[in-house]
Every structure is written in structure tokens, then in C-alpha cells.
Coordinates of C-alpha atoms in Angstrom, one line a residue:
Chain A
M1 CA 57.5 8.3 -14.3
L2 CA 59.5 5.7 -11.9
I3 CA 58.4 3.2 -9.8
D4 CA 59.9 2.5 -6.7
L5 CA 58.8 0.1 -3.4
T6 CA 57.8 2.1 -0.3
E7 CA 60.7 2.8 1.5
E8 CA 63.2 4.1 -1.1
D9 CA 61.8 7.7 -1.6
N10 CA 64.2 9.6 0.0
K11 CA 66.7 7.2 -1.7
V12 CA 65.0 8.0 -4.8
R13 CA 65.3 11.8 -4.2
H14 CA 68.3 12.1 -3.5
D15 CA 69.5 10.2 -7.0
A16 CA 67.3 12.2 -9.2
L17 CA 69.4 15.2 -7.6
I18 CA 72.7 14.0 -8.9
Y19 CA 71.4 12.6 -12.4
G20 CA 70.0 16.1 -12.7
V21 CA 66.8 15.8 -12.4
P22 CA 65.1 16.8 -8.8
E23 CA 61.4 16.8 -9.7
M24 CA 61.8 12.9 -11.0
R25 CA 58.3 11.8 -10.8
F26 CA 57.5 8.6 -9.0
V27 CA 55.4 6.1 -7.3
S28 CA 55.3 3.5 -4.9
A29 CA 55.1 0.0 -4.9
S30 CA 54.4 -2.1 -1.8
R31 CA 57.2 -5.0 -1.0
R32 CA 54.0 -6.9 0.5
L33 CA 51.1 -6.8 -1.3
P34 CA 50.9 -10.0 -4.2
G35 CA 51.7 -8.3 -8.0
P36 CA 48.4 -7.9 -9.5
E37 CA 46.9 -6.0 -6.3
D38 CA 50.1 -3.9 -5.9
V39 CA 49.4 -2.8 -9.5
D40 CA 45.9 -1.9 -9.3
N41 CA 46.6 0.6 -6.7
I42 CA 49.4 2.0 -8.8
L43 CA 48.5 2.3 -12.3
G44 CA 46.4 5.1 -12.4
S45 CA 48.9 7.4 -10.9
I46 CA 51.8 5.8 -13.1
L47 CA 49.6 7.0 -16.3
E48 CA 48.6 9.9 -14.8
G49 CA 52.2 11.2 -14.1
L50 CA 52.5 11.4 -17.6
T51 CA 49.9 13.1 -18.6
R52 CA 49.3 15.8 -15.2
P53 CA 50.8 19.1 -16.2
L54 CA 54.1 20.4 -14.7
T55 CA 54.0 22.6 -11.8
A56 CA 56.5 25.7 -11.9
K57 CA 59.1 23.6 -9.8
E58 CA 58.9 21.2 -12.0
K59 CA 59.9 23.5 -14.6
K60 CA 62.8 24.8 -13.3
G61 CA 65.9 24.2 -14.2
G62 CA 69.5 25.2 -12.2
K63 CA 72.2 24.1 -10.8
W64 CA 73.4 22.1 -7.6
A65 CA 76.6 22.9 -6.2
P66 CA 77.3 22.6 -2.7
E67 CA 79.9 24.4 -0.6
Q68 CA 83.1 22.1 -0.2
P69 CA 85.5 24.3 1.9
R70 CA 89.5 22.8 2.5
I71 CA 89.3 23.6 6.1
L72 CA 86.0 22.2 7.6
F73 CA 86.2 23.4 11.4
E74 CA 88.3 25.9 13.4
G75 CA 88.8 24.9 17.0
T76 CA 90.7 23.6 19.6
L77 CA 90.8 19.6 19.7
E78 CA 87.9 19.4 22.2
E79 CA 85.5 21.0 19.9
A80 CA 87.4 19.5 16.9
E81 CA 86.2 15.6 18.5
E82 CA 82.6 17.1 18.9
F83 CA 82.3 18.4 15.5
Y84 CA 83.2 15.4 13.8
N85 CA 81.8 13.2 16.1
Q86 CA 78.7 14.7 15.8
T87 CA 75.8 12.8 14.1
E88 CA 71.9 13.3 12.5
K89 CA 68.6 11.5 12.9
I90 CA 68.1 9.8 9.8
P91 CA 63.9 8.8 9.8
G92 CA 64.6 5.4 7.6
I93 CA 66.5 4.0 10.1
H94 CA 63.8 4.7 13.3
N95 CA 65.6 8.4 14.0
A96 CA 68.6 6.5 14.4
P97 CA 71.8 8.7 15.1
F98 CA 74.0 8.0 11.9
S99 CA 78.1 10.4 11.8
M100 CA 78.3 12.7 9.3
Y101 CA 81.8 12.3 9.3
T102 CA 83.0 8.9 10.8
D103 CA 82.4 5.1 11.1
G104 CA 80.4 5.4 13.9
L105 CA 83.5 5.6 16.5
P106 CA 85.3 8.3 17.7
V107 CA 88.4 9.8 15.2
V108 CA 91.4 11.0 15.7
V109 CA 91.0 15.1 14.5
P110 CA 92.4 15.6 11.0
T111 CA 94.2 18.7 12.0
E112 CA 96.5 20.3 8.8
E113 CA 99.6 19.1 10.7
R114 CA 98.4 15.8 11.0
V115 CA 97.5 15.7 7.4
E116 CA 100.7 17.1 6.5
D117 CA 102.5 14.4 8.5
M118 CA 100.2 11.6 6.6
L119 CA 101.0 12.9 3.6
R120 CA 104.6 12.0 4.0
G121 CA 103.8 8.9 3.3
T122 CA 103.6 8.7 -0.6
S123 CA 105.5 10.8 -2.9
H124 CA 102.2 11.9 -4.7
K125 CA 101.1 15.4 -4.8
P126 CA 98.4 16.5 -2.1
D127 CA 96.3 17.7 -5.0
E128 CA 96.5 14.7 -7.0
L129 CA 93.5 13.4 -8.1
I130 CA 93.2 9.7 -7.4
V131 CA 93.5 8.2 -10.9
Y132 CA 93.9 4.4 -11.8
Q133 CA 97.7 3.3 -12.1
R134 CA 96.8 0.5 -14.8
D135 CA 94.1 -1.1 -17.3
E136 CA 91.4 -2.9 -15.8
E137 CA 88.6 -5.1 -16.2
I138 CA 86.1 -5.8 -13.4
A139 CA 83.3 -8.3 -13.2
M140 CA 80.7 -7.9 -10.6
D141 CA 77.5 -10.0 -10.3
A142 CA 76.1 -9.8 -14.3
A143 CA 77.9 -7.1 -15.1
R144 CA 81.3 -5.9 -16.4
F145 CA 83.6 -2.9 -15.7
S146 CA 86.6 -1.5 -17.1
H147 CA 88.9 1.7 -16.7
R148 CA 91.2 2.8 -18.3
R149 CA 95.4 4.4 -16.7
G150 CA 94.7 7.5 -15.9
E151 CA 91.0 7.9 -15.4
V152 CA 89.5 9.3 -12.2
V153 CA 88.1 6.9 -9.9
Q154 CA 84.8 7.6 -8.5
F155 CA 83.7 6.6 -5.1
M156 CA 79.9 6.0 -4.9
P157 CA 77.1 6.3 -4.0
M158 CA 77.6 10.0 -5.0
F159 CA 79.6 9.5 -8.3
R160 CA 82.4 12.2 -6.4
T161 CA 86.2 12.1 -6.5
A162 CA 89.0 12.6 -4.1
T163 CA 92.8 14.4 -4.1
V164 CA 95.3 12.6 -2.2
E165 CA 94.9 14.8 0.8
Q166 CA 91.7 14.3 0.9
V167 CA 92.3 10.5 1.2
A168 CA 95.0 11.7 4.0
V169 CA 92.4 13.6 5.8
N170 CA 90.4 10.1 5.9
A171 CA 93.5 8.2 6.5
V172 CA 94.5 10.5 10.0
M173 CA 91.1 9.9 10.5
A174 CA 91.0 6.0 11.1
G175 CA 94.6 6.1 13.0
C176 CA 96.8 5.7 10.4
K177 CA 100.7 6.0 10.2
P178 CA 102.5 8.1 7.3
E179 CA 103.8 4.3 6.2
Y180 CA 100.3 2.6 6.1
F181 CA 99.6 5.7 3.5
P182 CA 100.4 4.1 0.0
V183 CA 98.3 0.9 1.2
V184 CA 95.4 3.5 1.9
L185 CA 95.9 4.9 -1.5
A186 CA 95.5 1.6 -2.9
I187 CA 92.8 1.1 -1.5
A188 CA 91.2 4.4 -2.7
E189 CA 92.2 3.3 -6.1
S190 CA 90.5 0.1 -6.1
G191 CA 87.4 2.8 -5.1
G192 CA 88.0 2.7 -1.1
G193 CA 85.3 0.3 -0.5
T194 CA 82.5 2.3 -2.0
G195 CA 81.4 -0.8 -4.6
D196 CA 78.1 0.3 -6.5
G197 CA 77.3 2.5 -3.5
R198 CA 76.5 -0.5 -1.2
G199 CA 80.6 -1.3 -0.7
G200 CA 80.0 -1.7 3.0
G201 CA 84.0 -0.2 2.7
G202 CA 85.8 -3.2 1.4
A203 CA 87.8 -5.8 2.7
Y204 CA 91.4 -6.4 1.2
L205 CA 94.1 -8.9 1.0
V206 CA 97.7 -7.5 0.9
S207 CA 100.0 -9.8 -0.7
G208 CA 104.2 -8.3 -0.8
P209 CA 106.7 -7.2 1.2
I210 CA 104.8 -4.4 2.5
Y211 CA 103.5 -6.6 5.2
K212 CA 106.5 -6.8 7.0
E213 CA 107.4 -3.2 6.8
I214 CA 104.7 -2.0 8.2
G215 CA 104.4 -4.3 10.6
M216 CA 101.0 -6.2 9.3
N217 CA 100.2 -9.4 11.6
V218 CA 100.3 -11.8 9.6
S219 CA 100.3 -14.6 12.3
Y220 CA 98.0 -15.6 15.7
G221 CA 95.3 -13.5 15.9
R222 CA 95.4 -11.6 12.5
I223 CA 91.6 -10.6 12.7
G224 CA 91.3 -10.2 16.0
P225 CA 92.5 -7.0 17.7
G226 CA 95.4 -4.7 19.2
N227 CA 97.6 -4.6 15.6
P228 CA 97.4 -1.0 14.4
P229 CA 98.1 -1.1 10.7
N230 CA 95.8 -3.9 10.4
K231 CA 92.9 -2.5 12.5
T232 CA 93.3 1.0 11.7
I233 CA 94.4 0.6 7.7
G234 CA 90.8 -2.1 7.8
R235 CA 88.5 0.7 8.8
V236 CA 90.1 3.1 6.2
G237 CA 87.5 1.9 3.9
S238 CA 84.3 2.6 6.2
L239 CA 85.7 6.3 6.6
L240 CA 86.2 6.4 2.5
W241 CA 82.4 5.5 1.8
R242 CA 81.0 7.5 4.3
N243 CA 83.0 10.4 3.5
L244 CA 84.3 9.9 -0.4
G245 CA 81.4 8.2 -1.6
G246 CA 78.4 10.0 0.7
Y247 CA 77.2 6.8 1.9
K248 CA 74.0 7.7 4.1
E249 CA 71.9 4.9 4.7
M250 CA 68.4 5.3 3.7
V251 CA 69.1 8.5 1.9
S252 CA 72.2 7.7 -0.9
T253 CA 71.9 4.4 -0.5
I254 CA 70.3 1.2 0.7
M255 CA 72.4 -1.7 1.7
T256 CA 70.8 -4.1 3.0
Y257 CA 71.7 -4.7 6.6
G258 CA 75.4 -5.1 6.7
S259 CA 77.9 -7.2 7.4
P260 CA 79.6 -8.0 10.8
V261 CA 82.7 -9.0 8.2
T262 CA 83.2 -5.7 7.1
N263 CA 82.1 -3.5 10.0
G264 CA 84.8 -2.4 11.8
G265 CA 87.4 -3.0 8.8
F266 CA 88.6 -6.2 7.5
I267 CA 92.4 -6.6 5.8
L268 CA 94.3 -9.2 5.9
A269 CA 98.4 -9.7 4.7
E270 CA 99.7 -13.0 2.7
Y271 CA 103.0 -14.8 4.5
A272 CA 104.4 -16.0 1.0
E273 CA 107.3 -17.3 3.4
G274 CA 105.4 -20.1 4.2
L275 CA 104.0 -21.2 1.0
P276 CA 105.1 -24.5 -0.2
K277 CA 107.2 -24.4 -3.1
G278 CA 105.8 -24.0 -6.3
W279 CA 103.2 -22.1 -5.0
K280 CA 102.8 -18.5 -5.9
G281 CA 101.8 -15.6 -3.5
L282 CA 98.7 -14.0 -4.7
N283 CA 101.1 -11.0 -6.0
E284 CA 102.6 -13.1 -8.7
E285 CA 99.1 -15.3 -9.7
L286 CA 97.7 -11.7 -9.9
G287 CA 100.7 -11.0 -12.2
Y288 CA 103.2 -8.7 -10.1
K289 CA 106.7 -9.4 -9.0
K290 CA 107.5 -11.6 -6.1
N291 CA 108.8 -8.4 -4.8
E292 CA 105.8 -6.0 -5.3
S293 CA 103.2 -5.3 -3.0
V294 CA 99.5 -5.3 -4.0
L295 CA 96.0 -5.2 -3.1
M296 CA 93.6 -6.9 -3.8
P297 CA 89.9 -5.9 -2.3
I298 CA 87.4 -9.1 -1.8
R299 CA 83.7 -9.2 -1.1
A300 CA 84.2 -11.4 1.9
G301 CA 80.3 -11.5 3.0
T302 CA 79.4 -15.0 3.4
W303 CA 80.8 -18.6 4.3
G304 CA 81.8 -17.4 7.8
L305 CA 85.3 -16.3 8.3
G306 CA 86.1 -18.4 11.6
Q307 CA 88.1 -21.6 12.2
E308 CA 86.4 -24.7 10.5
H309 CA 86.8 -27.0 13.0
M310 CA 89.2 -27.6 16.2
P311 CA 93.1 -27.4 15.1
G312 CA 93.9 -31.3 16.5
V313 CA 91.2 -33.0 14.3
Y314 CA 93.3 -31.8 11.5
R315 CA 96.5 -33.1 13.1
S316 CA 95.1 -36.6 13.9
L317 CA 93.8 -36.6 10.0
Q318 CA 97.5 -35.5 8.8
K319 CA 99.4 -37.5 11.4
S320 CA 98.3 -40.8 12.1
G321 CA 94.3 -40.9 10.5
H322 CA 92.5 -40.6 13.8
G323 CA 89.4 -38.2 14.3
G324 CA 86.5 -37.1 12.9
I325 CA 87.7 -35.7 9.8
A326 CA 89.8 -38.9 9.4
R327 CA 86.7 -40.8 9.5
F328 CA 84.5 -38.5 7.4
L329 CA 87.4 -39.3 4.9
N330 CA 87.3 -42.9 5.5
V331 CA 91.1 -42.9 5.8
K332 CA 90.9 -44.1 9.4
G333 CA 94.2 -45.8 10.7
I334 CA 96.2 -44.3 7.5
P335 CA 98.7 -41.5 8.2
G336 CA 98.3 -38.6 5.5
P337 CA 98.9 -36.5 3.2
H338 CA 95.3 -36.7 2.8
N339 CA 92.9 -34.5 1.1
Y340 CA 91.4 -32.0 3.5
L341 CA 89.6 -30.1 0.3
D342 CA 87.4 -33.1 0.1
F343 CA 86.3 -32.6 3.6
I344 CA 85.7 -28.4 3.5
T345 CA 83.8 -28.2 0.8
D346 CA 81.2 -31.8 1.3
G347 CA 77.6 -30.4 0.6
I348 CA 78.5 -26.3 0.5
W349 CA 77.0 -25.6 -2.7
K350 CA 73.7 -27.0 -1.8
T351 CA 72.1 -23.8 -1.2
M352 CA 74.9 -21.2 -1.9
E353 CA 76.8 -20.2 -4.9
G354 CA 80.0 -19.0 -5.5
G355 CA 83.6 -20.1 -4.6
F356 CA 85.3 -18.6 -1.3
T357 CA 89.2 -17.8 -0.1
L358 CA 90.7 -20.1 2.0
V359 CA 93.4 -19.2 4.2
L360 CA 95.6 -22.1 5.8
V361 CA 98.5 -22.2 7.7
P362 CA 102.2 -23.3 6.5
D363 CA 101.5 -26.6 7.5
M364 CA 98.1 -27.3 5.8
A365 CA 99.8 -25.2 2.7
K366 CA 102.0 -28.2 2.8
D367 CA 99.6 -31.3 3.1
M368 CA 98.2 -30.0 0.1
Y369 CA 100.9 -29.9 -1.6
D370 CA 102.5 -33.4 -0.6
F371 CA 98.7 -34.5 -1.5
G372 CA 99.2 -33.7 -4.9
F373 CA 98.5 -29.8 -5.2
K374 CA 101.5 -28.8 -6.8
T375 CA 100.3 -25.4 -7.6
K376 CA 97.7 -23.4 -6.3
Q377 CA 95.4 -23.3 -9.4
A378 CA 95.3 -27.2 -9.1
A379 CA 93.2 -26.8 -6.5
Y380 CA 90.6 -24.1 -7.2
E381 CA 90.1 -26.5 -10.3
Y382 CA 89.4 -29.1 -7.6
I383 CA 87.1 -27.6 -5.6
W384 CA 85.6 -25.8 -8.7
K385 CA 85.0 -29.0 -10.4
K386 CA 83.0 -30.6 -7.6
S387 CA 80.8 -27.6 -7.7
F388 CA 78.7 -29.0 -10.7
E389 CA 75.4 -29.6 -10.8
T390 CA 72.3 -30.5 -13.1
V391 CA 70.9 -27.4 -14.4
K392 CA 67.3 -29.0 -13.1
E393 CA 69.0 -28.5 -9.7
Y394 CA 70.7 -24.8 -10.5
K395 CA 67.3 -23.7 -11.2
L396 CA 66.0 -24.3 -7.7
R397 CA 68.7 -21.6 -6.2
G398 CA 68.2 -18.0 -4.9
R399 CA 70.6 -15.7 -7.2
P400 CA 71.0 -17.1 -10.5
D401 CA 67.4 -15.5 -12.0
Y402 CA 69.5 -12.6 -11.7
H403 CA 72.9 -13.9 -12.1
T404 CA 71.5 -14.6 -15.5
N405 CA 69.7 -11.6 -16.2
G406 CA 66.2 -14.0 -16.1
W407 CA 68.1 -17.0 -17.9
T408 CA 68.4 -15.3 -20.8
A409 CA 72.4 -14.9 -20.5
I410 CA 75.1 -16.8 -21.9
E411 CA 76.0 -20.3 -19.3
K412 CA 80.0 -19.6 -19.7
T413 CA 81.2 -23.0 -19.6
S414 CA 79.2 -24.3 -23.1
G415 CA 79.4 -20.9 -24.5
K416 CA 75.1 -21.7 -25.2
H417 CA 72.0 -19.5 -24.1
W418 CA 70.7 -21.2 -20.9
R419 CA 67.4 -21.9 -22.2
E420 CA 68.8 -24.1 -24.8
L421 CA 70.4 -26.1 -22.0
P422 CA 69.0 -29.3 -21.0
D423 CA 68.0 -30.0 -17.4
D424 CA 70.7 -32.3 -16.8
Y425 CA 73.6 -30.5 -18.8
M426 CA 76.2 -29.9 -15.7
V427 CA 76.9 -26.1 -14.8
P428 CA 79.0 -24.9 -11.7
A429 CA 77.6 -23.9 -8.9
G430 CA 80.8 -22.7 -7.5
G431 CA 81.5 -19.7 -9.6
D432 CA 82.2 -19.1 -13.3
D433 CA 86.0 -19.9 -13.6
P434 CA 88.1 -21.5 -11.3
F435 CA 90.6 -18.6 -10.9
G436 CA 87.8 -15.7 -10.8
S437 CA 85.8 -18.1 -8.0
Y438 CA 88.8 -19.5 -5.8
N439 CA 91.3 -18.2 -3.4
I440 CA 93.9 -19.6 -1.3
I441 CA 96.3 -17.8 0.7
V442 CA 98.8 -18.6 3.5
C443 CA 99.3 -16.7 6.7
D444 CA 101.5 -17.5 9.5
G445 CA 100.9 -20.2 13.1
Q446 CA 100.6 -23.4 14.1
E447 CA 97.3 -24.6 14.8
T448 CA 95.8 -26.1 11.5
A449 CA 92.9 -24.3 11.0
S450 CA 91.4 -23.0 8.2
Q451 CA 89.6 -19.8 7.3
R452 CA 86.7 -19.2 4.5
F453 CA 85.5 -16.4 3.1
S454 CA 83.6 -15.6 -0.3
G455 CA 84.9 -14.1 -3.2
G456 CA 88.1 -15.9 -5.5
H457 CA 89.9 -13.3 -7.6
G458 CA 89.9 -9.7 -8.8
P459 CA 91.6 -6.8 -9.5
A460 CA 94.6 -6.2 -8.0
Y461 CA 95.7 -2.4 -7.4
S462 CA 99.8 -1.7 -7.1
I463 CA 100.6 -0.6 -3.3
D464 CA 104.0 0.3 -4.5
A465 CA 102.6 2.6 -7.6
W466 CA 101.2 5.0 -4.2
R467 CA 104.8 4.9 -2.6
Chain B
M1 CA 99.6 22.3 28.6
A2 CA 96.9 25.0 29.2
A3 CA 98.0 26.7 25.9
T4 CA 97.9 23.7 23.8
K5 CA 94.4 22.9 25.3
D6 CA 93.3 25.9 23.8
K7 CA 95.3 26.3 20.5
V8 CA 93.2 26.7 17.5
Y9 CA 93.5 23.9 14.8
K10 CA 92.6 24.3 11.3
C11 CA 90.9 20.6 10.6
L12 CA 90.6 19.7 7.2
N13 CA 87.2 18.4 5.4
P14 CA 87.2 14.5 4.8
V15 CA 84.3 14.4 2.0
G16 CA 85.0 13.9 -1.7
I17 CA 84.9 16.4 -4.3
Q18 CA 81.4 17.1 -5.6
E19 CA 80.9 18.1 -9.1
P20 CA 78.1 20.9 -9.6
V21 CA 75.0 19.2 -10.7
D22 CA 72.9 20.9 -14.0
T23 CA 69.2 20.6 -13.3
F24 CA 66.7 20.1 -15.6
P25 CA 63.1 20.5 -16.0
L26 CA 60.7 17.9 -16.4
A27 CA 60.1 16.9 -19.8
P28 CA 56.6 18.5 -20.7
R29 CA 53.7 16.0 -20.1
L30 CA 51.4 14.5 -22.8
N31 CA 48.1 15.8 -23.6
T32 CA 46.9 12.7 -24.0
L33 CA 48.3 8.9 -24.3
D34 CA 46.4 7.7 -27.5
D35 CA 48.5 6.9 -30.0
K36 CA 51.8 7.9 -28.5
N37 CA 54.8 5.6 -28.2
I38 CA 55.2 4.8 -24.2
H39 CA 58.4 2.7 -23.2
L40 CA 58.2 0.2 -20.3
S41 CA 61.6 -0.4 -19.3
I42 CA 61.5 -3.4 -16.1
C43 CA 64.7 -3.6 -13.9
G44 CA 63.7 -6.4 -11.4
E45 CA 60.6 -7.6 -9.3
P46 CA 59.2 -9.7 -11.6
D47 CA 56.4 -10.0 -9.3
I48 CA 54.9 -6.9 -10.0
T49 CA 56.4 -6.3 -13.0
I50 CA 54.7 -8.8 -15.3
P51 CA 51.0 -8.0 -13.8
L52 CA 52.2 -4.3 -14.7
E53 CA 53.1 -5.1 -18.4
K54 CA 50.0 -7.4 -18.7
R55 CA 47.3 -4.6 -17.5
L56 CA 48.9 -1.7 -19.4
K57 CA 48.5 -3.7 -22.6
G58 CA 45.7 -5.3 -21.8
D59 CA 44.1 -1.6 -20.5
Y60 CA 45.3 0.8 -22.8
P61 CA 45.4 -0.8 -26.1
S62 CA 45.6 2.5 -27.6
I63 CA 49.0 3.5 -26.5
N64 CA 51.6 1.8 -28.6
W65 CA 53.9 0.0 -25.7
T66 CA 57.5 -0.9 -26.4
V67 CA 59.1 -2.8 -23.9
K68 CA 62.7 -4.3 -22.7
K69 CA 63.8 -5.7 -19.2
T70 CA 66.2 -7.0 -17.5
Y71 CA 66.9 -8.7 -14.1
N72 CA 70.4 -6.1 -13.4
I73 CA 70.3 -3.0 -11.5
N74 CA 70.7 -0.5 -14.5
P75 CA 67.6 -0.4 -17.0
V76 CA 68.4 -1.3 -20.7
Q77 CA 69.5 2.1 -22.5
L78 CA 66.8 3.4 -25.4
T79 CA 69.1 3.6 -28.6
E80 CA 69.3 7.5 -30.0
E81 CA 67.0 6.7 -32.7
E82 CA 64.6 5.4 -29.3
R83 CA 64.9 8.3 -27.7
K84 CA 63.5 10.2 -31.3
T85 CA 60.2 8.2 -31.2
T86 CA 59.5 7.8 -28.0
D87 CA 56.7 9.8 -26.4
G88 CA 57.2 8.5 -22.1
V89 CA 59.3 6.0 -20.3
I90 CA 58.0 4.6 -17.0
L91 CA 60.9 3.1 -15.3
G92 CA 60.8 0.4 -12.6
V93 CA 60.9 -1.6 -10.0
C94 CA 64.2 0.4 -9.0
W95 CA 66.1 -1.6 -6.2

């Protein structure tokens, strides 16, 4: 017997099929009733489900094998547009329409010719399965996953796999050009933004020379509209999640409410030319060479995304010690370099946990370097150390019940069980470790404003491996 | 232009490969719960699972209860040996 929560019934039926037990018995608990009252309501049904004789349907086994034709539609372009843009009504979202093959926006029709053209962007064969190109270990919330080189990538929530050609179909639909395709394939290798089924299409950082080769905007307006590679590659994750993974809201996945950061696509490339001497590019930080191009998925769901302050206030701080940030740092009238990190991290962990990626323009990165952060790692450690607080304070937060598996896990900085730690023991609210929790990349521009979004360093995927 | 407009194209499938799934009947039901080994696998929602565990053990003392719990999404797996000796499983609350 399985207990779900009321509105999850369709997903339970769906998952039961995927796991091969389509007639799984379940009862629904309430999201609103107090626990003891809820238990009163469901207790009898739970136990009855263990003893009630099986129906003929429940006794039946078989095979579920949906049809998967390579050619999905034949017709004129106009007819095809109508076909690919069709929607279905989903009861779980008040019968709102949900796209059957797209992210909700119109797509480029994936004709055989266009897909063939896309495949010219890689040396990999169309019928090759998407497999991991190297061994990797991934930490995700309280869980750890690993995969080996050559292992087939599964796309969630439906544990599907895909060929290079199927990824190309989605790349065409997103509006990508063949030269973008190695980046798209690296996105596919990373799981295609499907996550554990609630991936939201993902968000990505690119590091290495490919940004210039394909014309990604790393400067003004880099997260705005107008630049085809940023816009179309960023969009790919949503399509891969929908089509390769089988995401269908309230049916195959319940993703809570989504994120405006990833909706529509999010990809950002590093401008390594703007790094201060001594600071490594993201590719080098992740174990690759400066001339290698890599992709790192990020979880850019929180911490905001826009600029942190008026650019002029920052300039005044560093040039002459004037303005609001100078007053905040108590350096009024004293020319920089001043420690900007003290301004942007003050009090930020009050009700949030974890780390973030900080996007700086070259002048701001140079100021940090001149202040004393001779490496990015030094900055990560500085920020992380500022996040420490007592265990007593940490226990008042919203997420650690989960992260610590009900306080039964090991606290990573001490190596001790959480329950052994005294209330005044200091633990980081800002993530488990500096490198995994923080990241700084440099993008171009002279307006001295930073951008910030959640997540530090994670696994990287070679773009060059997919050329 | 008319010819192009009327041209018929073959358009490809963007959907990933779904491996066929063998589907299984439900495990046979129990004639009685008395003296049976029933496993309660708890994952999350302590507001429900704490009183549930208490009620199950209190109201049904003739059942041999085993319990494993986690805050994680994935339930703690039973060992091969435990599977051999477990007569029924209650899993929840799923999220």
C-alpha cells in the first residue's frame, strides 16, 4: 500500500506504470488536516488494502510498449506547425492547455532535412545513444549520484534514453544552428535539464573558446533578448525535459511552481579574457584546460538574478569612498580597493541556505584581486566562512530537516553526527564547502553591477567531446 | 512558391526512447494481518507519519511492525533477507 497526498493520484498512477506495477493500490492523505485527524481517515483503507482480494485486473501482468515512430508527422509545413504546436488539457492544472511537443512557444518544424543539417554540427553518428563522456560524481541535496563513462544517460521523469538524432530534432525545434549543436549535446549529456524529473529545463554556464566561435553574448544584455545562441540553446533544456524526459505537469511530474529564471531558457558564457591575472576560468577550475570548452549545469532558482545595486554607487565606492556602499562599509572618503563581498553577503543567510554564483565585470574582479583575493578560491572561502552560525540558529531554518535527513546525517565540517553537536557549535549556513557552494565568473561590461543566482560548482561536461 | 507551400515533409519525433516495461500483477493479499510482518517505509511528512506509526503500532499490536524512515524522496530499501520475511509494505507519504 502506498500513501500519497491528494492531488498526486495521477502521478502515482503514472509512476506505478513506469515501475511495472500499474495497479498499485494507494490512499490519499490530506495536505490540510492535522496529522492525527488525517490518520483517522486513512488508517482503515491502508490496512484494508493489504487484505482485500485482488481483482482480475490487479492479477494481470503484461508489457507496456508505447509506439515510437521515427517519422512523427507527414504533411505541409503549415500542417506540421499545427501538429507540433498542439496542446492537451490537463485536469490537474484546471484543464489549462499543455503543449504536447513544445515548451509552450511555437517551434521550428523538425523536417528530416533540417535535422540532417543539424547533425552536420557533430561528428557523432545520428543513431548513437547519448552516453556520459567521462566518470562523474554528483551531489544533489542530500543524495549523491555517480556515473561511469559510456553509461547511457537517462532523461527524467520517465527514465528515457535518446539518440544524437533525437537531440538534434529538439535542437531544430528550439531554433538552434548546427554550430551550436555540440553545446546542445553537452546539455543532453548533463541530463538535458530534466534533473530528477523536476529539472525545469535547467540553467547552464559555458566556459571556453566556443562562446566566441558561435557568437554567444558575454557582454551587455547577456541575459536579455536578441542573441540567437543564448536564446535558442538556453531554450533547449525545456524541450529536452518535455520530449526526452516526458515532463507533463501533474501527470509525470509535480514540480511545484517553476522558476522565472529557467522558464524560457538560461545560459551564460564566461568572458575569460576579463579575468584578473591569477584567476582561473571556470573550465580550468573544473579540471579542464584553458582552450577546452565545457558546460556546467547550475541550479539558478534563488538569490535573484538582476543587478545588485546601481553601478555608479559601486564606482564611487572604489574610486573615492563615496556613496551608500562606502557608508555601509564605513570607508567614507577613503579610495578603494574595498571589500565588496562584505556588502553583498551581509545578512543574506538569515532565512536562506546555500551558496551562489556571482557574475562580475572585469573591473569589479580586478578590484577584488587588488583588495587581496588573489584567487577565486580565496573569495569562495571568505564568503563561506561568513555564513557560519550556531547549531541552535541553524535548527530554526526551513530546509535542514531535509538536508540532514531529520538530523541523522553527519555534519560535514566536523565529521560528527548532528545530534552530537552542542547548540553553540558553529556550522555553515552557506553550503557544505566553499568550492561546491560558490562560484565567480566574469562577463564583459563596464557598468559595475554584479548578478547573483544560486549554486556553486558542480559536474562539468565537455563540449569538445561532442564536436 | 505554391509548390513549396504544398510540399509534403517528413517530420521527426522529438520524444525520447521509452524502453518497454514488463508489468506485474500485485502481490497476493493477506488473509489476515495477525502475526504478519508488515513494514512501514516512511519518507517525509512527519506531521502524518509520526501519528500513523503510533496508531498502527498501538491499534494493531498483533502485527509485527518493522519501520525504516528517511526525509529523502527515495525510501530506504529493504535488504534481500528482509524482503523474504516481510509479508506486506506500507509506503508513504510519497512526494
